[in-house]
GROMACS .gro file of C-alpha atoms in nm:
model
  119
    1UNK     CA    1   2.119   4.863  16.841
    2UNK     CA    2   2.479   4.780  16.755
    3UNK     CA    3   2.677   4.592  17.019
    4UNK     CA    4   3.051   4.611  17.063
    5UNK     CA    5   3.113   4.266  16.919
    6UNK     CA    6   2.897   4.356  16.615
    7UNK     CA    7   3.116   4.662  16.561
    8UNK     CA    8   3.432   4.452  16.589
    9UNK     CA    9   3.298   4.191  16.348
   10UNK     CA   10   3.204   4.457  16.089
   11UNK     CA   11   3.542   4.632  16.115
   12UNK     CA   12   3.749   4.312  16.100
   13UNK     CA   13   3.540   4.156  15.825
   14UNK     CA   14   3.758   4.326  15.564
   15UNK     CA   15   4.063   4.144  15.699
   16UNK     CA   16   4.314   4.410  15.605
   17UNK     CA   17   4.554   4.629  15.800
   18UNK     CA   18   4.348   4.946  15.751
   19UNK     CA   19   4.046   4.785  15.917
   20UNK     CA   20   4.266   4.652  16.194
   21UNK     CA   21   4.401   5.002  16.261
   22UNK     CA   22   4.043   5.137  16.265
   23UNK     CA   23   3.941   4.871  16.518
   24UNK     CA   24   4.251   4.945  16.730
   25UNK     CA   25   4.172   5.318  16.725
   26UNK     CA   26   3.822   5.233  16.845
   27UNK     CA   27   3.957   5.021  17.132
   28UNK     CA   28   4.220   5.277  17.229
   29UNK     CA   29   4.005   5.588  17.193
   30UNK     CA   30   4.149   5.720  17.520
   31UNK     CA   31   4.503   5.736  17.373
   32UNK     CA   32   4.638   5.996  17.131
   33UNK     CA   33   4.596   5.876  16.772
   34UNK     CA   34   4.968   5.822  16.709
   35UNK     CA   35   4.995   5.612  17.024
   36UNK     CA   36   4.689   5.414  16.916
   37UNK     CA   37   4.856   5.326  16.585
   38UNK     CA   38   5.180   5.241  16.767
   39UNK     CA   39   4.983   5.008  16.995
   40UNK     CA   40   4.846   4.825  16.688
   41UNK     CA   41   5.198   4.752  16.564
   42UNK     CA   42   5.329   4.669  16.911
   43UNK     CA   43   5.040   4.436  16.994
   44UNK     CA   44   5.078   4.256  16.662
   45UNK     CA   45   5.450   4.205  16.722
   46UNK     CA   46   5.389   4.057  17.068
   47UNK     CA   47   5.091   3.852  16.945
   48UNK     CA   48   5.338   3.678  16.713
   49UNK     CA   49   5.637   3.663  16.949
   50UNK     CA   50   5.472   3.532  17.267
   51UNK     CA   51   5.289   3.234  17.108
   52UNK     CA   52   5.608   3.129  16.930
   53UNK     CA   53   5.797   3.143  17.260
   54UNK     CA   54   5.522   2.941  17.431
   55UNK     CA   55   5.508   2.678  17.157
   56UNK     CA   56   5.885   2.635  17.165
   57UNK     CA   57   5.901   2.648  17.542
   58UNK     CA   58   6.162   2.922  17.526
   59UNK     CA   59   6.162   3.163  17.823
   60UNK     CA   60   5.820   3.023  17.907
   61UNK     CA   61   5.766   3.225  18.225
   62UNK     CA   62   5.846   3.555  18.049
   63UNK     CA   63   5.624   3.462  17.753
   64UNK     CA   64   5.338   3.359  17.983
   65UNK     CA   65   5.353   3.683  18.183
   66UNK     CA   66   5.377   3.883  17.860
   67UNK     CA   67   5.076   3.701  17.717
   68UNK     CA   68   4.881   3.751  18.039
   69UNK     CA   69   4.948   4.126  18.048
   70UNK     CA   70   4.882   4.164  17.675
   71UNK     CA   71   4.546   3.988  17.705
   72UNK     CA   72   4.462   4.176  18.025
   73UNK     CA   73   4.527   4.507  17.850
   74UNK     CA   74   4.317   4.394  17.555
   75UNK     CA   75   4.033   4.280  17.784
   76UNK     CA   76   4.031   4.609  17.974
   77UNK     CA   77   4.036   4.810  17.649
   78UNK     CA   78   3.753   4.600  17.506
   79UNK     CA   79   3.550   4.643  17.825
   80UNK     CA   80   3.597   5.021  17.826
   81UNK     CA   81   3.533   5.068  17.452
   82UNK     CA   82   3.278   4.797  17.374
   83UNK     CA   83   3.120   4.700  17.705
   84UNK     CA   84   3.139   4.396  17.929
   85UNK     CA   85   2.996   4.147  17.679
   86UNK     CA   86   3.266   4.176  17.408
   87UNK     CA   87   3.565   4.039  17.603
   88UNK     CA   88   3.343   3.763  17.742
   89UNK     CA   89   3.237   3.662  17.390
   90UNK     CA   90   3.601   3.606  17.296
   91UNK     CA   91   3.713   3.458  17.631
   92UNK     CA   92   3.984   3.722  17.668
   93UNK     CA   93   3.961   3.717  18.050
   94UNK     CA   94   4.000   3.337  18.052
   95UNK     CA   95   4.302   3.353  17.822
   96UNK     CA   96   4.466   3.613  18.044
   97UNK     CA   97   4.400   3.408  18.358
   98UNK     CA   98   4.533   3.092  18.189
   99UNK     CA   99   4.853   3.272  18.090
  100UNK     CA  100   4.907   3.391  18.447
  101UNK     CA  101   4.840   3.037  18.572
  102UNK     CA  102   5.106   2.905  18.334
  103UNK     CA  103   5.347   3.174  18.453
  104UNK     CA  104   5.300   3.059  18.813
  105UNK     CA  105   5.431   2.709  18.735
  106UNK     CA  106   5.774   2.618  18.868
  107UNK     CA  107   5.870   2.360  18.605
  108UNK     CA  108   5.786   2.333  18.234
  109UNK     CA  109   5.812   1.981  18.093
  110UNK     CA  110   5.888   1.936  17.724
  111UNK     CA  111   6.039   2.281  17.677
  112UNK     CA  112   6.365   2.433  17.567
  113UNK     CA  113   6.381   2.581  17.917
  114UNK     CA  114   6.399   2.231  18.066
  115UNK     CA  115   6.657   2.113  17.815
  116UNK     CA  116   6.887   2.409  17.880
  117UNK     CA  117   6.842   2.412  18.258
  118UNK     CA  118   7.168   2.368  18.445
  119UNK     CA  119   7.148   2.137  18.746
   0.00000   0.00000   0.00000
């Protein structure tokens, strides 16, 4: 029997955009196909943007909330499409919770936000 994480590993093994789109279509089976492809591009854009913002400490609260919602959406899609085990294997729920915990902080040391804060 093939589990959800086995399916994901087989699809992503090729490491190219076509396989990524196929995997995204599988995760977003409940969306129209064109919206599923759009979600692949959108998710990739935000998966690059939010970590860069977090590393730089630029608009940290916005980046943390964005990361939390992005991971939450991914975790829910994985759960619906692949079952409960898949998002647990990749700690997607933990990543989402950690991002929301970061977003709840009032002050971010060592960040551009702190340097540009007006007293």
